[in-house]
PDB file of C-alpha atoms in Angstrom:
ATOM      1  CA  MET A  72      32.404 -20.983 -31.271  1.00  0.00           C
ATOM      2  CA  SER A  73      29.849 -22.597 -29.057  1.00  0.00           C
ATOM      3  CA  THR A  74      29.225 -21.419 -25.572  1.00  0.00           C
ATOM      4  CA  THR A  75      29.436 -23.923 -22.794  1.00  0.00           C
ATOM      5  CA  THR A  76      27.732 -23.841 -19.419  1.00  0.00           C
ATOM      6  CA  SER A  77      31.115 -23.045 -17.810  1.00  0.00           C
ATOM      7  CA  ASP A  78      31.264 -19.758 -19.733  1.00  0.00           C
ATOM      8  CA  PRO A  79      30.690 -16.959 -17.136  1.00  0.00           C
ATOM      9  CA  GLU A  80      28.584 -14.927 -19.581  1.00  0.00           C
ATOM     10  CA  SER A  81      26.176 -17.806 -20.259  1.00  0.00           C
ATOM     11  CA  ILE A  82      25.668 -18.337 -16.510  1.00  0.00           C
ATOM     12  CA  ALA A  83      25.464 -14.676 -15.446  1.00  0.00           C
ATOM     13  CA  SER A  84      22.134 -13.924 -17.061  1.00  0.00           C
ATOM     14  CA  PRO A  85      20.117 -16.827 -15.517  1.00  0.00           C
ATOM     15  CA  VAL A  86      21.836 -16.371 -12.164  1.00  0.00           C
ATOM     16  CA  GLY A  87      21.073 -12.635 -12.098  1.00  0.00           C
ATOM     17  CA  MET A  88      17.497 -13.334 -13.101  1.00  0.00           C
ATOM     18  CA  LEU A  89      17.087 -15.919 -10.366  1.00  0.00           C
ATOM     19  CA  LEU A  90      18.622 -13.582  -7.735  1.00  0.00           C
ATOM     20  CA  GLY A  91      16.353 -10.818  -8.825  1.00  0.00           C
ATOM     21  CA  LEU A  92      13.312 -13.087  -8.681  1.00  0.00           C
ATOM     22  CA  GLY A  93      14.367 -14.343  -5.289  1.00  0.00           C
ATOM     23  CA  ALA A  94      14.746 -10.811  -3.961  1.00  0.00           C
ATOM     24  CA  TYR A  95      11.312  -9.951  -5.402  1.00  0.00           C
ATOM     25  CA  VAL A  96       9.674 -12.981  -3.808  1.00  0.00           C
ATOM     26  CA  LEU A  97      11.289 -12.150  -0.408  1.00  0.00           C
ATOM     27  CA  LEU A  98      10.444  -8.424  -0.574  1.00  0.00           C
ATOM     28  CA  ILE A  99       6.750  -8.838  -1.416  1.00  0.00           C
ATOM     29  CA  PRO A 100       5.803 -10.391   1.949  1.00  0.00           C
ATOM     30  CA  LEU A 101       7.860  -7.717   3.692  1.00  0.00           C
ATOM     31  CA  VAL A 102       6.074  -4.941   1.843  1.00  0.00           C
ATOM     32  CA  VAL A 103       2.701  -6.547   2.604  1.00  0.00           C
ATOM     33  CA  ILE A 104       3.504  -6.845   6.322  1.00  0.00           C
ATOM     34  CA  VAL A 105       4.842  -3.313   6.603  1.00  0.00           C
ATOM     35  CA  GLY A 106       1.938  -1.945   4.558  1.00  0.00           C
ATOM     36  CA  ASN A 107      -0.594  -3.718   6.749  1.00  0.00           C
ATOM     37  CA  LEU A 108       1.092  -2.452   9.965  1.00  0.00           C
ATOM     38  CA  TRP A 109       1.143   1.083   8.599  1.00  0.00           C
ATOM     39  CA  SER A 110      -2.475   0.892   7.403  1.00  0.00           C
ATOM     40  CA  SER A 111      -3.609  -0.521  10.764  1.00  0.00           C
ATOM     41  CA  GLY A 112      -1.811   2.264  12.554  1.00  0.00           C
ATOM     42  CA  ALA A 113      -3.485   4.846  10.320  1.00  0.00           C
ATOM     43  CA  HIS A 114      -6.888   3.364  11.112  1.00  0.00           C
ATOM     44  CA  ARG A 115      -6.049   3.299  14.814  1.00  0.00           C
ATOM     45  CA  ALA A 116      -5.104   6.997  14.696  1.00  0.00           C
ATOM     46  CA  ALA A 117      -8.279   7.794  12.768  1.00  0.00           C
ATOM     47  CA  ALA A 118     -10.370   6.059  15.435  1.00  0.00           C
ATOM     48  CA  ILE A 119      -8.573   8.009  18.166  1.00  0.00           C
ATOM     49  CA  ILE A 120      -9.235  11.238  16.296  1.00  0.00           C
ATOM     50  CA  ARG A 121     -12.854  10.231  15.769  1.00  0.00           C
ATOM     51  CA  ASP A 122     -13.256   9.794  19.501  1.00  0.00           C
ATOM     52  CA  GLY A 123     -11.810  13.304  20.115  1.00  0.00           C
ATOM     53  CA  GLY A 124      -8.274  12.263  21.077  1.00  0.00           C
ATOM     54  CA  ARG A 125      -4.837  13.034  19.725  1.00  0.00           C
ATOM     55  CA  PRO A 126      -2.893   9.976  18.623  1.00  0.00           C
ATOM     56  CA  THR A 127       0.781   9.663  19.345  1.00  0.00           C
ATOM     57  CA  ILE A 128       3.211   8.995  16.575  1.00  0.00           C
ATOM     58  CA  GLY A 129       3.627   5.408  17.806  1.00  0.00           C
ATOM     59  CA  GLN A 130      -0.143   4.863  17.658  1.00  0.00           C
ATOM     60  CA  GLY A 131      -0.110   6.018  14.084  1.00  0.00           C
ATOM     61  CA  PHE A 132       2.436   3.373  13.029  1.00  0.00           C
ATOM     62  CA  VAL A 133       0.910   0.159  14.277  1.00  0.00           C
ATOM     63  CA  GLY A 134      -2.687  -0.688  15.106  1.00  0.00           C
ATOM     64  CA  SER A 135      -4.184  -3.319  17.355  1.00  0.00           C
ATOM     65  CA  GLY A 136      -3.896  -6.993  16.555  1.00  0.00           C
ATOM     66  CA  ARG A 137      -7.524  -7.302  15.493  1.00  0.00           C
ATOM     67  CA  VAL A 138      -7.048  -4.466  12.988  1.00  0.00           C
ATOM     68  CA  VAL A 139      -3.907  -6.087  11.551  1.00  0.00           C
ATOM     69  CA  ALA A 140      -5.658  -9.503  11.423  1.00  0.00           C
ATOM     70  CA  THR A 141      -8.765  -7.998   9.763  1.00  0.00           C
ATOM     71  CA  SER A 142      -6.555  -6.231   7.237  1.00  0.00           C
ATOM     72  CA  LEU A 143      -4.653  -9.429   6.382  1.00  0.00           C
ATOM     73  CA  VAL A 144      -7.817 -11.531   6.119  1.00  0.00           C
ATOM     74  CA  CYS A 145      -9.533  -8.991   3.896  1.00  0.00           C
ATOM     75  CA  GLN A 146      -6.431  -8.656   1.743  1.00  0.00           C
ATOM     76  CA  VAL A 147      -6.210 -12.438   1.192  1.00  0.00           C
ATOM     77  CA  ILE A 148      -9.918 -12.599   0.315  1.00  0.00           C
ATOM     78  CA  ILE A 149      -9.631  -9.729  -2.162  1.00  0.00           C
ATOM     79  CA  VAL A 150      -6.432 -11.116  -3.763  1.00  0.00           C
ATOM     80  CA  VAL A 151      -7.900 -14.634  -4.081  1.00  0.00           C
ATOM     81  CA  GLY A 152     -11.099 -13.146  -5.555  1.00  0.00           C
ATOM     82  CA  THR A 153      -9.119 -11.127  -8.007  1.00  0.00           C
ATOM     83  CA  MET A 154      -7.093 -14.197  -9.053  1.00  0.00           C
ATOM     84  CA  LEU A 155     -10.258 -16.208  -9.585  1.00  0.00           C
ATOM     85  CA  CYS A 156     -11.834 -13.931 -12.166  1.00  0.00           C
ATOM     86  CA  TYR A 157     -11.210 -10.245 -11.156  1.00  0.00           C
ATOM     87  CA  ALA A 158     -14.968  -9.533 -10.576  1.00  0.00           C
ATOM     88  CA  PRO A 159     -15.019 -11.475  -7.261  1.00  0.00           C
ATOM     89  CA  GLY A 160     -12.054  -9.375  -6.066  1.00  0.00           C
ATOM     90  CA  ILE A 161     -13.894  -6.136  -6.938  1.00  0.00           C
ATOM     91  CA  ILE A 162     -17.029  -7.345  -5.177  1.00  0.00           C
ATOM     92  CA  ALA A 163     -15.014  -8.398  -2.143  1.00  0.00           C
ATOM     93  CA  SER A 164     -13.253  -5.037  -1.987  1.00  0.00           C
ATOM     94  CA  VAL A 165     -16.611  -3.253  -1.949  1.00  0.00           C
ATOM     95  CA  VAL A 166     -18.169  -5.685   0.556  1.00  0.00           C
ATOM     96  CA  LEU A 167     -15.147  -5.445   2.880  1.00  0.00           C
ATOM     97  CA  ALA A 168     -14.619  -1.704   2.495  1.00  0.00           C
ATOM     98  CA  PHE A 169     -15.664  -1.003   6.095  1.00  0.00           C
ATOM     99  CA  ALA A 170     -14.057  -4.022   7.766  1.00  0.00           C
ATOM    100  CA  ILE A 171     -10.897  -2.304   8.944  1.00  0.00           C
ATOM    101  CA  PRO A 172     -12.671   0.773  10.360  1.00  0.00           C
ATOM    102  CA  ALA A 173     -15.073  -1.613  12.135  1.00  0.00           C
ATOM    103  CA  ALA A 174     -12.124  -3.506  13.592  1.00  0.00           C
ATOM    104  CA  ALA A 175     -10.569  -0.240  14.694  1.00  0.00           C
ATOM    105  CA  ALA A 176     -13.881   0.552  16.450  1.00  0.00           C
ATOM    106  CA  GLY A 177     -13.501  -2.670  18.466  1.00  0.00           C
ATOM    107  CA  ALA A 178     -15.083  -5.440  16.364  1.00  0.00           C
ATOM    108  CA  SER A 179     -13.461  -8.866  16.029  1.00  0.00           C
ATOM    109  CA  VAL A 180     -12.344 -10.014  12.577  1.00  0.00           C
ATOM    110  CA  GLY A 181     -15.621 -11.879  11.862  1.00  0.00           C
ATOM    111  CA  GLU A 182     -17.810  -9.116  13.365  1.00  0.00           C
ATOM    112  CA  ALA A 183     -15.903  -6.495  11.329  1.00  0.00           C
ATOM    113  CA  MET A 184     -16.435  -8.377   8.110  1.00  0.00           C
ATOM    114  CA  ARG A 185     -20.147  -8.950   8.862  1.00  0.00           C
ATOM    115  CA  ARG A 186     -20.606  -5.247   9.847  1.00  0.00           C
ATOM    116  CA  SER A 187     -18.815  -4.165   6.666  1.00  0.00           C
ATOM    117  CA  TYR A 188     -21.079  -6.342   4.494  1.00  0.00           C
ATOM    118  CA  GLU A 189     -24.176  -4.897   6.152  1.00  0.00           C
ATOM    119  CA  LEU A 190     -22.960  -1.292   5.781  1.00  0.00           C
ATOM    120  CA  ALA A 191     -21.867  -1.807   2.140  1.00  0.00           C
ATOM    121  CA  ARG A 192     -25.158  -3.512   1.280  1.00  0.00           C
ATOM    122  CA  ASP A 193     -27.262  -0.782   2.924  1.00  0.00           C
ATOM    123  CA  ASN A 194     -25.129   2.038   1.423  1.00  0.00           C
ATOM    124  CA  LEU A 195     -24.046   0.511  -1.853  1.00  0.00           C
ATOM    125  CA  ALA A 196     -23.997   3.710  -3.953  1.00  0.00           C
ATOM    126  CA  LEU A 197     -22.032   5.616  -1.289  1.00  0.00           C
ATOM    127  CA  THR A 198     -19.561   2.785  -0.899  1.00  0.00           C
ATOM    128  CA  ILE A 199     -18.945   2.492  -4.640  1.00  0.00           C
ATOM    129  CA  VAL A 200     -18.532   6.268  -5.052  1.00  0.00           C
ATOM    130  CA  ALA A 201     -16.136   6.392  -2.084  1.00  0.00           C
ATOM    131  CA  MET A 202     -14.078   3.466  -3.495  1.00  0.00           C
ATOM    132  CA  LEU A 203     -13.958   5.097  -6.942  1.00  0.00           C
ATOM    133  CA  LEU A 204     -12.859   8.439  -5.457  1.00  0.00           C
ATOM    134  CA  LEU A 205     -10.206   6.691  -3.390  1.00  0.00           C
ATOM    135  CA  GLY A 206      -8.991   4.828  -6.509  1.00  0.00           C
ATOM    136  CA  VAL A 207      -8.724   8.111  -8.491  1.00  0.00           C
ATOM    137  CA  ALA A 208      -6.889   9.785  -5.613  1.00  0.00           C
ATOM    138  CA  MET A 209      -4.462   6.862  -5.438  1.00  0.00           C
ATOM    139  CA  LEU A 210      -3.844   7.059  -9.184  1.00  0.00           C
ATOM    140  CA  VAL A 211      -3.208  10.781  -9.025  1.00  0.00           C
ATOM    141  CA  VAL A 212      -0.773  10.391  -6.182  1.00  0.00           C
ATOM    142  CA  THR A 213       0.979   7.398  -7.797  1.00  0.00           C
ATOM    143  CA  TYR A 214       1.243   8.704 -11.404  1.00  0.00           C
ATOM    144  CA  VAL A 215       1.238  12.474 -11.005  1.00  0.00           C
ATOM    145  CA  LEU A 216       2.607  13.541  -7.593  1.00  0.00           C
ATOM    146  CA  LEU A 217       5.151  10.806  -6.888  1.00  0.00           C
ATOM    147  CA  PRO A 218       7.028  11.117 -10.240  1.00  0.00           C
ATOM    148  CA  ALA A 219       7.251  14.906  -9.791  1.00  0.00           C
ATOM    149  CA  LEU A 220       8.455  14.585  -6.178  1.00  0.00           C
ATOM    150  CA  SER A 221      10.886  11.847  -7.196  1.00  0.00           C
ATOM    151  CA  ALA A 222      12.332  14.064  -9.962  1.00  0.00           C
ATOM    152  CA  LEU A 223      12.762  16.945  -7.538  1.00  0.00           C
ATOM    153  CA  LEU A 224      14.372  14.796  -4.894  1.00  0.00           C
ATOM    154  CA  MET A 225      16.773  13.007  -7.286  1.00  0.00           C
ATOM    155  CA  THR A 226      17.739  16.330  -8.922  1.00  0.00           C
ATOM    156  CA  ALA A 227      18.555  17.773  -5.495  1.00  0.00           C
ATOM    157  CA  VAL A 228      20.569  14.673  -4.533  1.00  0.00           C
ATOM    158  CA  TYR A 229      22.400  14.816  -7.859  1.00  0.00           C
ATOM    159  CA  GLU A 230      23.296  18.457  -7.302  1.00  0.00           C
ATOM    160  CA  ARG A 231      24.472  17.749  -3.730  1.00  0.00           C
ATOM    161  CA  ALA A 232      26.500  14.699  -4.886  1.00  0.00           C
ATOM    162  CA  SER A 233      28.040  16.889  -7.587  1.00  0.00           C
ATOM    163  CA  ARG A 234      29.064  19.317  -4.797  1.00  0.00           C
ATOM    164  CA  ARG A 235      26.896  22.151  -6.212  1.00  0.00           C
ATOM    165  CA  GLU A 236      24.841  24.375  -4.026  1.00  0.00           C
ATOM    166  CA  LEU A 237      21.100  24.447  -4.627  1.00  0.00           C
ATOM    167  CA  ARG A 238      19.731  27.901  -5.394  1.00  0.00           C
ATOM    168  CA  ASP A 239      16.660  29.114  -3.484  1.00  0.00           C
ATOM    169  CA  PRO A 240      13.952  29.549  -6.177  1.00  0.00           C
ATOM    170  CA  ALA A 241      12.322  32.282  -4.063  1.00  0.00           C
ATOM    171  CA  GLN A 242      15.515  34.396  -4.379  1.00  0.00           C
ATOM    172  CA  GLY A 243      15.300  34.450  -8.179  1.00  0.00           C
TER     173      GLY A 243
END
């Protein structure tokens, strides 16, 4: 028997794939926006702490407009550089490593990028080592800590959903 396009099974696979792709395409910009807001807030909080203050929770979630704008511009430059031939993206990430902290310190987008270039050029070894350490830390968190924490959380949720009480490991 031949399948026709009116057969629900022959339509379901492409439709599901298209819906999944559509959700993915819609979620990526949302994740980028939320990530940039969170990152800008973290840099804002770091600048407040650097100046001897105590940031509020709200200050830690969203930074100033110039920090968000600097983050977005740098991200676009790095992504485009990576798409061109990977090496330009790596170079851009090193050159722009200090742009967001410079924006958090009060620089405009252009000034922050220029200041970052100058600092990275004058402290190239330090910048590269810092970027490598940050990359290793992100890999450890992503591939070592998060899977373990996810397993613990989902096991706990499974036990709760199964109506079983969790035992306190400290009690033996």
